[in-house]
Tab-separated table of C-alpha atoms in Angstrom:
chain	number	residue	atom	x	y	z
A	1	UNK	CA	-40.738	-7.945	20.926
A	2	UNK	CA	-42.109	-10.031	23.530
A	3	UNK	CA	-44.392	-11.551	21.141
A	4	UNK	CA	-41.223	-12.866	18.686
A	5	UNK	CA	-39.670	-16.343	19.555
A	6	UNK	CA	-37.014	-16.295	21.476
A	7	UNK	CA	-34.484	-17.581	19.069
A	8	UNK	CA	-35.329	-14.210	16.770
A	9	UNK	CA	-33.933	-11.815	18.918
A	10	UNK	CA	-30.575	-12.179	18.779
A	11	UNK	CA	-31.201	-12.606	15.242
A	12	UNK	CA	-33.138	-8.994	14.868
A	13	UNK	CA	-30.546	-7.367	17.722
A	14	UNK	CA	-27.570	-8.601	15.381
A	15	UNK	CA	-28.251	-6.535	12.177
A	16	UNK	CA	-28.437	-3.482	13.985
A	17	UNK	CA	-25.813	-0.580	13.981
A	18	UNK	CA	-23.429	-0.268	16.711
A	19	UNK	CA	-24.773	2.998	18.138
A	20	UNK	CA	-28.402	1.828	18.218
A	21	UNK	CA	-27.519	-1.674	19.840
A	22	UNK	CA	-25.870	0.274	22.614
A	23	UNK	CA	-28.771	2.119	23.336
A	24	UNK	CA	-30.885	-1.412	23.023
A	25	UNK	CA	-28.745	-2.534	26.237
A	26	UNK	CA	-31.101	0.016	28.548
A	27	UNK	CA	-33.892	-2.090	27.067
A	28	UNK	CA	-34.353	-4.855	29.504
A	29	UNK	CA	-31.739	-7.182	31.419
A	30	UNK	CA	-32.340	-9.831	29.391
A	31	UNK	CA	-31.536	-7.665	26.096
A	32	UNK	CA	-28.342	-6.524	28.225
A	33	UNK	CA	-26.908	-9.806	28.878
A	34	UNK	CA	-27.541	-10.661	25.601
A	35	UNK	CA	-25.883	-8.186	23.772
A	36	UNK	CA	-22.956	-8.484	26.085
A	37	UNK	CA	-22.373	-12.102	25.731
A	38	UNK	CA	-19.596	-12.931	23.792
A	39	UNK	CA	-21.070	-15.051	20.878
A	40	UNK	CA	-23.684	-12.572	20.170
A	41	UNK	CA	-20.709	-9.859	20.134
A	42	UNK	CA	-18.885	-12.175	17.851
A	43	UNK	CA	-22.079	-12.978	15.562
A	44	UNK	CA	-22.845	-8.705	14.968
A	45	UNK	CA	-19.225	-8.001	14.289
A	46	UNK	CA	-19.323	-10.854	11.503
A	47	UNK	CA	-22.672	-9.188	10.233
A	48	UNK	CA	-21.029	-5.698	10.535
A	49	UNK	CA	-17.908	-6.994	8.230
A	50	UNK	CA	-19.900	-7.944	5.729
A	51	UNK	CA	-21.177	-4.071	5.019
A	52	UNK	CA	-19.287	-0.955	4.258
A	53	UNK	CA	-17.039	0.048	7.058
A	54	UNK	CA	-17.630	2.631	9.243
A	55	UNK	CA	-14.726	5.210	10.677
A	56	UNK	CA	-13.289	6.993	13.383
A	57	UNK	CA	-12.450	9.900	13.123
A	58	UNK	CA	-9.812	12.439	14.633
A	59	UNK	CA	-10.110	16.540	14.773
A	60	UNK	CA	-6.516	17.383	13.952
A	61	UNK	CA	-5.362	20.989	13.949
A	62	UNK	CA	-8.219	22.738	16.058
A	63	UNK	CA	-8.129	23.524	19.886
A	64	UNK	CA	-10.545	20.773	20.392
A	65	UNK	CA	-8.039	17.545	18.441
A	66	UNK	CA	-8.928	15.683	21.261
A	67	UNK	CA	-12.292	14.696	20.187
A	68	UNK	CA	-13.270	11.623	18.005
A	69	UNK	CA	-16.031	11.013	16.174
A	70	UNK	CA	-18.203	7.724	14.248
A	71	UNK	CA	-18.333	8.417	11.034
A	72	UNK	CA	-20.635	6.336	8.564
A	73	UNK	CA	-22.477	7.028	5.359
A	74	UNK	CA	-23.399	3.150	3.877
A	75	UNK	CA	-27.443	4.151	5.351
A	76	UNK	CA	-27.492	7.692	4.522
A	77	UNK	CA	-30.910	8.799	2.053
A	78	UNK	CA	-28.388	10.899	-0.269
A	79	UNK	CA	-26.620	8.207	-1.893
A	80	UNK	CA	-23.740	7.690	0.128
A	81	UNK	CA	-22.775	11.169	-0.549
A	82	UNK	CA	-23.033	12.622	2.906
A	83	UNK	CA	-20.889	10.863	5.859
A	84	UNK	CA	-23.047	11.181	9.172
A	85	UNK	CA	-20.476	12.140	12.140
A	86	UNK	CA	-21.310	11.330	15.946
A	87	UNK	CA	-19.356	13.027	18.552
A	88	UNK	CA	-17.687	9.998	20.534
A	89	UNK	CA	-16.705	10.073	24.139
A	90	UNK	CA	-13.071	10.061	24.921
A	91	UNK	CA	-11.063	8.485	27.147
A	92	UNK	CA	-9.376	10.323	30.649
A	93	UNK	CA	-6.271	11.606	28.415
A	94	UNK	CA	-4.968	15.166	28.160
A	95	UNK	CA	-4.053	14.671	24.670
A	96	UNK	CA	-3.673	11.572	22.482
A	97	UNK	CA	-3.661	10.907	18.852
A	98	UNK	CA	-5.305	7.340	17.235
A	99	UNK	CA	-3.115	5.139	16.132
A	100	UNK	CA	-4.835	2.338	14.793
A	101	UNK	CA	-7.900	0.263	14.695
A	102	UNK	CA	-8.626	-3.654	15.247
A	103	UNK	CA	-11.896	-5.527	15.992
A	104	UNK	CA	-13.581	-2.519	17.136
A	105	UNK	CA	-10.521	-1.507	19.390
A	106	UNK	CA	-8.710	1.461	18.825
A	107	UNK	CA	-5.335	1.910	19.749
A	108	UNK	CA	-4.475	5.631	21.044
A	109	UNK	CA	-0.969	6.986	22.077
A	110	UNK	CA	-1.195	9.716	24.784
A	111	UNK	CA	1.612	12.277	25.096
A	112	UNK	CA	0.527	13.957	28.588
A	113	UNK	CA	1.489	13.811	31.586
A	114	UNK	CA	3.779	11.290	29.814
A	115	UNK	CA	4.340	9.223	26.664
A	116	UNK	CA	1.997	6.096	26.574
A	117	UNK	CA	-0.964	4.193	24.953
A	118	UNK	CA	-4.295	2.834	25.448
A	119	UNK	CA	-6.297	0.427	24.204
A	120	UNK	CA	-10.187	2.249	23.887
A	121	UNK	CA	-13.632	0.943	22.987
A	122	UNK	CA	-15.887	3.950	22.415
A	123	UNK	CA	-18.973	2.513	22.292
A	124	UNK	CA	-18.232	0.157	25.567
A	125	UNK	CA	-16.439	2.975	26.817
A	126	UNK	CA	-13.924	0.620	28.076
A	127	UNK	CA	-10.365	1.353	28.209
A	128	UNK	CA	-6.540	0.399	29.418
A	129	UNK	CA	-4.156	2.115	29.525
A	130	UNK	CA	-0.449	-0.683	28.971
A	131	UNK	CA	2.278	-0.277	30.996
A	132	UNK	CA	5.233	1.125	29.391
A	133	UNK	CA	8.401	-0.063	27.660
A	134	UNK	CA	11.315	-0.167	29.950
A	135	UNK	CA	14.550	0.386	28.043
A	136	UNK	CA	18.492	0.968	29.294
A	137	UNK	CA	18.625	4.225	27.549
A	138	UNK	CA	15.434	5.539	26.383
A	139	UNK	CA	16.616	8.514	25.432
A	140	UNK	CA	18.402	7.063	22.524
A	141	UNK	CA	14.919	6.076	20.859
A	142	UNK	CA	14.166	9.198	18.265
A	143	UNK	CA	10.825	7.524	16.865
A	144	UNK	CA	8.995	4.598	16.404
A	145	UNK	CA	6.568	2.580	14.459
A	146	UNK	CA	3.373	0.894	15.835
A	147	UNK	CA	1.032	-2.108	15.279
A	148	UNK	CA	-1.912	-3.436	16.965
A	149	UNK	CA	-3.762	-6.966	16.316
A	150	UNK	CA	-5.192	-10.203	17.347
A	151	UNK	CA	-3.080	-13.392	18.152
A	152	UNK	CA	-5.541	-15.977	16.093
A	153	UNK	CA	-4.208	-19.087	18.103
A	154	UNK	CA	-4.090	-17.495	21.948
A	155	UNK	CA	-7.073	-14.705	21.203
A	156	UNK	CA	-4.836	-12.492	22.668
A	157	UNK	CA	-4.498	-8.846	21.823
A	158	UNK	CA	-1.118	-7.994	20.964
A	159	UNK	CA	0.792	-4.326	20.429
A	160	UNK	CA	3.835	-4.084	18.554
A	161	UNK	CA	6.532	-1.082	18.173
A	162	UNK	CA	9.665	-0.873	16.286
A	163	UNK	CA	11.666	1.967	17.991
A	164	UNK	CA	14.367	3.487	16.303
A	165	UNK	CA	17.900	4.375	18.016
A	166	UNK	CA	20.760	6.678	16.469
A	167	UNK	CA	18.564	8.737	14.019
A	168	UNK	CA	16.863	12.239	15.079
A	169	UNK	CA	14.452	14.159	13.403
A	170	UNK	CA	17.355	16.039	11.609
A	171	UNK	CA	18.691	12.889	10.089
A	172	UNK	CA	15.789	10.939	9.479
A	173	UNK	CA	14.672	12.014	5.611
A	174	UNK	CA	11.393	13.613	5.197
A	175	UNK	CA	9.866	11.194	3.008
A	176	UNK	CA	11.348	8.339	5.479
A	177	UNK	CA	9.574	10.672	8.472
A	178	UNK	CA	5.791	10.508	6.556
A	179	UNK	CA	4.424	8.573	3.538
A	180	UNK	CA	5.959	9.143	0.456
A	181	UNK	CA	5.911	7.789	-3.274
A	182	UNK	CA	9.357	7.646	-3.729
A	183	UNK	CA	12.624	5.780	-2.009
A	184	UNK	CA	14.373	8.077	0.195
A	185	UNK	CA	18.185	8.602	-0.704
A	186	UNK	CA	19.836	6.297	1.325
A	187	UNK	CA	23.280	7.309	1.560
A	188	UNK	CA	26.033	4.925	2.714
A	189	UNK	CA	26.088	6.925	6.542
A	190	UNK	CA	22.620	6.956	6.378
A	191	UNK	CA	22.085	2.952	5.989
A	192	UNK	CA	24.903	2.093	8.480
A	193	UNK	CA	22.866	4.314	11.074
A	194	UNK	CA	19.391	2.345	10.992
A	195	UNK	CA	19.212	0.236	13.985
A	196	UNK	CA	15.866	-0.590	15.898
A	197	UNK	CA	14.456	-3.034	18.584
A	198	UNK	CA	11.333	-4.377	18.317
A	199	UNK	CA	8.756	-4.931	21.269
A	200	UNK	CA	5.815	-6.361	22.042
A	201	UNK	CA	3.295	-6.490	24.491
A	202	UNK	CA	0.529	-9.192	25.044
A	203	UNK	CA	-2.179	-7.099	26.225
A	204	UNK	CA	-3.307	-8.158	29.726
A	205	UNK	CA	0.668	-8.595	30.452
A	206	UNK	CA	2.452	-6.134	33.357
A	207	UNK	CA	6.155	-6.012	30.527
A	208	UNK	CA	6.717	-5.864	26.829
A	209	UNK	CA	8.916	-8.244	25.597
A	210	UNK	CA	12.047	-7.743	23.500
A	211	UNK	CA	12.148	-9.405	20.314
A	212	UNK	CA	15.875	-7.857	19.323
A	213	UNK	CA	16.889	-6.074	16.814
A	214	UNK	CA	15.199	-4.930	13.493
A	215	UNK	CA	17.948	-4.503	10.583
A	216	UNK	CA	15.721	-2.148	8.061
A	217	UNK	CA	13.770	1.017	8.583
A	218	UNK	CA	9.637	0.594	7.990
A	219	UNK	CA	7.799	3.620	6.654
A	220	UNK	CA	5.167	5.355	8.690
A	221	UNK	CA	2.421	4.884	7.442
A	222	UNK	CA	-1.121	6.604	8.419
A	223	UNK	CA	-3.440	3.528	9.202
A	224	UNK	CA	-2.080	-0.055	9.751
A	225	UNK	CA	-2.237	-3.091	7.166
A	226	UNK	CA	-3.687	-6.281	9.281
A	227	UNK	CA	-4.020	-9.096	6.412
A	228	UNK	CA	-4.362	-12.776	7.173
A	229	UNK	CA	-3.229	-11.788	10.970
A	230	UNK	CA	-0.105	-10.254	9.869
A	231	UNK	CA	0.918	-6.428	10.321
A	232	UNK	CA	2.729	-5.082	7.114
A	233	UNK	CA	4.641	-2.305	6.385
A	234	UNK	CA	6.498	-0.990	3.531
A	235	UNK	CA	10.514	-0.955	4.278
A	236	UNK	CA	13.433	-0.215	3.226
A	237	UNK	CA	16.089	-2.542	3.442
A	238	UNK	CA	20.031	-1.599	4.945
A	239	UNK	CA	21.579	-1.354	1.347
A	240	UNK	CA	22.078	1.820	-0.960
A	241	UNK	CA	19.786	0.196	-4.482
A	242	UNK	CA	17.487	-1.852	-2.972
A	243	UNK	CA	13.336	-1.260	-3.979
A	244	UNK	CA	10.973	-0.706	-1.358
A	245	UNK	CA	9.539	-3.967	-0.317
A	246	UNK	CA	6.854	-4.980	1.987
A	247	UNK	CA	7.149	-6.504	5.287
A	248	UNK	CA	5.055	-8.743	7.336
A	249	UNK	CA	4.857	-9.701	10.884
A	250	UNK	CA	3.174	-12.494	12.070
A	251	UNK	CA	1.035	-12.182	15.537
A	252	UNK	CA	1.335	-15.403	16.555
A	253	UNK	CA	4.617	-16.830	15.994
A	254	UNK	CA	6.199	-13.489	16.164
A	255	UNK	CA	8.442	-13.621	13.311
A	256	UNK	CA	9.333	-10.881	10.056
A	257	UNK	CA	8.923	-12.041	6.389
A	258	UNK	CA	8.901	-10.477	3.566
A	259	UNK	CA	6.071	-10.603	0.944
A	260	UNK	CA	6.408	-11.166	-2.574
A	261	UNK	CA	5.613	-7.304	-4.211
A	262	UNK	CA	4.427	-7.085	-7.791
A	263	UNK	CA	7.117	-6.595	-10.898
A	264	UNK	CA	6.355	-3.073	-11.955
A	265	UNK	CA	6.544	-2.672	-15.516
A	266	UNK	CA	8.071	0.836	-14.770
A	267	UNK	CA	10.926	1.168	-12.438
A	268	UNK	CA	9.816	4.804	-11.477
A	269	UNK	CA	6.285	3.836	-9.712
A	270	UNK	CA	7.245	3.190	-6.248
A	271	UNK	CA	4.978	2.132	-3.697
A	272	UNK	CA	3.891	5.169	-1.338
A	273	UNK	CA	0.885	2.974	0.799
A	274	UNK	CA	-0.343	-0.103	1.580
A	275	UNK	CA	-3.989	-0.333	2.322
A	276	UNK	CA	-6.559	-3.399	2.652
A	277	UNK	CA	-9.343	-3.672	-0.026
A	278	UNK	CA	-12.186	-6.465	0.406
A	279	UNK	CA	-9.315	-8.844	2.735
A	280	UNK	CA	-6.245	-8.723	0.252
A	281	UNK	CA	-3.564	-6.816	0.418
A	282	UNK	CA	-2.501	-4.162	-1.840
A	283	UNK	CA	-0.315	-1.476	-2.760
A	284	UNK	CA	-0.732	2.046	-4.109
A	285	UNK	CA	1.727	3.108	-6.306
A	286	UNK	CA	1.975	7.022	-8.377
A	287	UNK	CA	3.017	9.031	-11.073
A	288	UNK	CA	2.161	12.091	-12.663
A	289	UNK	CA	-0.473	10.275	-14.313
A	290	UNK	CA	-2.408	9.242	-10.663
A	291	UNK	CA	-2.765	6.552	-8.629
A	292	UNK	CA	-2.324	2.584	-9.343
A	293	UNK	CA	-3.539	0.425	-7.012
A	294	UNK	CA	-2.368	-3.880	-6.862
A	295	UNK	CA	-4.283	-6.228	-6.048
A	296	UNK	CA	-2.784	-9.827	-4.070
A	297	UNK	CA	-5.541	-11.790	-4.843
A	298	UNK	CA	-3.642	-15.610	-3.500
A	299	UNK	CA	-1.687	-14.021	-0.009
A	300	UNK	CA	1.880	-14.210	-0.103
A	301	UNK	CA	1.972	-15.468	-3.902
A	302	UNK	CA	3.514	-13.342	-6.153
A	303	UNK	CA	1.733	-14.193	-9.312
A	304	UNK	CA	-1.118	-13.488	-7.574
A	305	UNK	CA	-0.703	-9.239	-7.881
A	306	UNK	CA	-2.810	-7.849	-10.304
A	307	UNK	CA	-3.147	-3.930	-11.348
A	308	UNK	CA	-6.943	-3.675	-10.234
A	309	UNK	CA	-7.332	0.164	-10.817
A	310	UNK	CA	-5.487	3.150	-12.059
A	311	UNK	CA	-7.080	6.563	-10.888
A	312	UNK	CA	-6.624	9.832	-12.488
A	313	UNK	CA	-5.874	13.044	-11.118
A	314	UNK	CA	-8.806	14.895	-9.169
A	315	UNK	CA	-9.024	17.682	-6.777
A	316	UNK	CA	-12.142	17.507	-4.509
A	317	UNK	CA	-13.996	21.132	-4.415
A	318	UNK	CA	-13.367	21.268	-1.149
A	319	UNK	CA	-9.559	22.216	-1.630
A	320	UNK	CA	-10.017	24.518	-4.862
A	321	UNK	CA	-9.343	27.900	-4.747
A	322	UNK	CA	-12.534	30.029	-4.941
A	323	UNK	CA	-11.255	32.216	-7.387
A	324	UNK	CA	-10.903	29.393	-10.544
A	325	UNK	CA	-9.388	31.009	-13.518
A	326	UNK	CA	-8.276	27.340	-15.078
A	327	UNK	CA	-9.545	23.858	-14.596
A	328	UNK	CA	-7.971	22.568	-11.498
A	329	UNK	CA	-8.408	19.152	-12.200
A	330	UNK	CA	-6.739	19.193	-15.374
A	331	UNK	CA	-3.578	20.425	-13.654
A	332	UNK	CA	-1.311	17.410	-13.065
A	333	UNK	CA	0.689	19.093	-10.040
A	334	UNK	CA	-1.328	20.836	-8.046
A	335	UNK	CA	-1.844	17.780	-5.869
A	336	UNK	CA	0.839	15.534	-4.960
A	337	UNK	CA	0.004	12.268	-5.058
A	338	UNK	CA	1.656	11.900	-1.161
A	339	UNK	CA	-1.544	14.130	0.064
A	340	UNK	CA	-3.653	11.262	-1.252
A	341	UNK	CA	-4.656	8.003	0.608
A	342	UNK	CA	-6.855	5.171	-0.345
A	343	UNK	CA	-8.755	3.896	2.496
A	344	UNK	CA	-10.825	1.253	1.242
A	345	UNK	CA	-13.613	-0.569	-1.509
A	346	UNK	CA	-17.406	-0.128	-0.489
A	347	UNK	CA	-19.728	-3.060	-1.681
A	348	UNK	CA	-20.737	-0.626	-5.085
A	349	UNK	CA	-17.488	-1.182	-5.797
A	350	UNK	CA	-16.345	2.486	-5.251
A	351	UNK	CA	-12.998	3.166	-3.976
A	352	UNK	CA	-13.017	5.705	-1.097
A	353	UNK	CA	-10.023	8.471	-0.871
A	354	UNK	CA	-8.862	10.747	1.478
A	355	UNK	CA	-7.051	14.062	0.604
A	356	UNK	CA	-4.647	15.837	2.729
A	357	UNK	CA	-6.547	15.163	5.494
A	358	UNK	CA	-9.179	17.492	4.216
A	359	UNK	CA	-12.029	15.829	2.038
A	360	UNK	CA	-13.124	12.651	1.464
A	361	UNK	CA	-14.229	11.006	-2.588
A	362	UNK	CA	-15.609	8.151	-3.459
A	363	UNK	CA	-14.060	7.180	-6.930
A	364	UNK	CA	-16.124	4.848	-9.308
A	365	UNK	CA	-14.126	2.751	-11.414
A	366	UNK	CA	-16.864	1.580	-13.698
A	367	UNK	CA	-17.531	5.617	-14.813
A	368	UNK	CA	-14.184	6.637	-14.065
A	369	UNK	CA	-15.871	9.740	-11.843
A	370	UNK	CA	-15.549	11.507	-8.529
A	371	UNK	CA	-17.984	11.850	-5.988
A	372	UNK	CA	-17.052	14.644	-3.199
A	373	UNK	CA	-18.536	13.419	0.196
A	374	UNK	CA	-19.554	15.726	2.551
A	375	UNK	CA	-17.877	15.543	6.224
A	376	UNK	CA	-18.985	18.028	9.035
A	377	UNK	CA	-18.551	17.925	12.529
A	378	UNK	CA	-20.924	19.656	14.475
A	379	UNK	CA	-21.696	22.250	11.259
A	380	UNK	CA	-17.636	22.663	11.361
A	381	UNK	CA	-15.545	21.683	8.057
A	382	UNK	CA	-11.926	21.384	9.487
A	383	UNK	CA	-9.179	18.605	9.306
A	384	UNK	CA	-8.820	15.453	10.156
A	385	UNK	CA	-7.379	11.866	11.274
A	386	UNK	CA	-9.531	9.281	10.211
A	387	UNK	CA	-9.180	5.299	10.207
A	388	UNK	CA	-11.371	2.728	8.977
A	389	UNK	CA	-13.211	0.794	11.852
A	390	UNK	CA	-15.862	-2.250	12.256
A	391	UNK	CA	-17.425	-0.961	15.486
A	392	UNK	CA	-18.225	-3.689	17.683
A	393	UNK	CA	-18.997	-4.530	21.784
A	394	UNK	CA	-15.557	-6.720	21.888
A	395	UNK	CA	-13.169	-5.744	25.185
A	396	UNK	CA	-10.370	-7.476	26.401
A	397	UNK	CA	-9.960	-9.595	29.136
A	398	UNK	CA	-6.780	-8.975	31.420
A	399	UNK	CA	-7.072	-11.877	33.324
């Protein structure tokens, strides 16, 4: 390398993977400062969106949940069809589960000694842990709803939770609790009970801020929707008829809108998840038949929605029974369409799926097939969390 120009470097150092330019940093001090400066970290993470994502992923389950791990497949000999784990170090926490992922930050919520969360970078090994939200009666908060993103205009990191007061666990509808495909029932009592505050924090800051109250109840969903720096969310509005409908929240002026959804040409589908494929938005919607999945090509324009792909039913071998006396993946409720989530479009054009938190397909749209993808840790098949991440070298400044 000493014999390259100078000006190739960064260029060579800048297509690698985020594991190996980690190890690059032992190189030389030169290499080190380079790789740490911040337009060079900005430059790889640019290079890194333009390939399949990578993933983190969470051991749920097992005696040893709190362990993450890298997950990527894009360079793998076999096609794609094995993902390539590598076990992660963790942050000081007892026990935490992963919230979310943004810019090659992950955002963790840690339940020991005490309720809390931290902002992690496992490959700098970097975290914070954020103060935590002072409230007049914090007993009265049952549960809560999270979201974690950039500020484009300050380039400040910013966490956001809508906390939810006069509901419990017995109250709260199961299909309002987790993801579902369907509207829960929203009785008269029910509607009159939703009441929220939202907060936010400005990461770097010593208090969260209170925005006020929140009117509607947004569904929990498994990995957060950051489009055109907005966090979305499905929600259901404080009336007994209305459709689900999506929400936005806008980082930097700190505001709630609602986003046009697409006419369905069925009232039954219902939206169940929204998920981010190639930069737009879109929605998953089910019915006996599988999955559809809409497209908003033109952000925040209705017209714009367009049914991109409509999946069939499919049960990865994985979750089959070993003794098969009938074709599983003929059977149209075996599966519930809930257990399913989309997680995102690789460059072939394949749509990768997770099911109940199990296996992992990639589903080609061209063939209309299913490809199982093999996920091990450590020679161990078990469950798991998993989000989609762009590693990177990006930290935060506090200062």
């Amino acid at each position: 390398m000493d014999c390259l120009p100078r000006e190739l470097v960064p260029e060579i150092l800048s297509r690698l993977p985020i594991p190996s330019l980690v190890q690059s940093k032992s190189v030389c001090r030169a290499w080190r400062i380079l790789i740490q400066d911040q337009e060079f970290v900005d430059k790889h993470f640019k290079r890194m969106i333009d390939n399949d994502p990578s993933f983190i992923l969470q051991i749920i389950g097992n005696a040893i949940q709190n362990q993450l791990y890298f997950g990527d497949f894009s360079s793998h000999p076999n096609g794609g069809n094995v993902m390539i784990t590598k076990k992660l170090t963790i942050p000081p926490l007892s026990n935490f589960h992963l919230v979310s992922s943004c810019n090659g930050l992950l955002c963790l919520r840690f339940t020991r000694p005490s309720f809390g969360l931290c902002i992690y970078n496992p490959f700098t090994r970097d975290y914070i842990e954020l103060p935590k939200i002072i409230t007049k009666n914090p007993a009265s908060h049952h549960g809560s709803v999270l979201g974690f993103g950039l500020d484009p205009t300050t380039k400040k990191y910013k966490v956001v939770e809508v906390s939810y007061k006069g509901i419990t666990c017995r109250t709260l509808p199961r299909r309002v609790a987790i993801s579902s495909m369907r509207r829960p029932p929203l009785t008269a009592a029910y509607a009159s009970s939703i009441e929220s505050e939202v907060y936010i924090l400005t990461v770097g800051s010593p208090t969260w801020r209170n925005l006020g109250r929140f009117p509607f109840h947004l569904m929990w969903q498994k990995s957060q929707v950051l489009v055109h720096d907005k966090l979305h969310w499905i929600y259901y509005p404080d009336t007994i008829n209305a459709t689900d409908l999506i929400m936005s929240f806008d980082l930097a002026n700190e505001q709630f809108n609602e986003v046009p959804r697409p006419d369905f040409v069925s009232s039954d589908m219902r939206f169940h998840e929204l998920v981010v494929l190639r930069g737009c938005l879109s929605a998953v919607s089910s019915d006996n038949e599988g999955l559809e999945i809409w497209v908003m090509k033109e952000y925040d324009v209705r017209e714009s929605w367009v049914k991109e792909f409509s999946i069939g039913t499919y049960v990865p071998r994985i979750l089959q029974p070993n003794d098969q006396c009938e074709s599983w993946n003929n059977s149209r409720f075996y599966l519930p369409k809930r257990s399913i989530r989309v997680l995102c479009q690789l460059r072939s054009g394949g749509i990768l799926l997770e099911y109940r938190n199990k296996a992992l397909v990639i589903y080609d749209p061209h063939c209309r097939i299913f490809h199982d993808l093999q996920v091990t840790f450590a020679g161990i098949s078990t469950y798991f969390r998993i989000v989609v991440h762009v590693a990177s070298l990006n930290w935060i400044e506090t200062t």
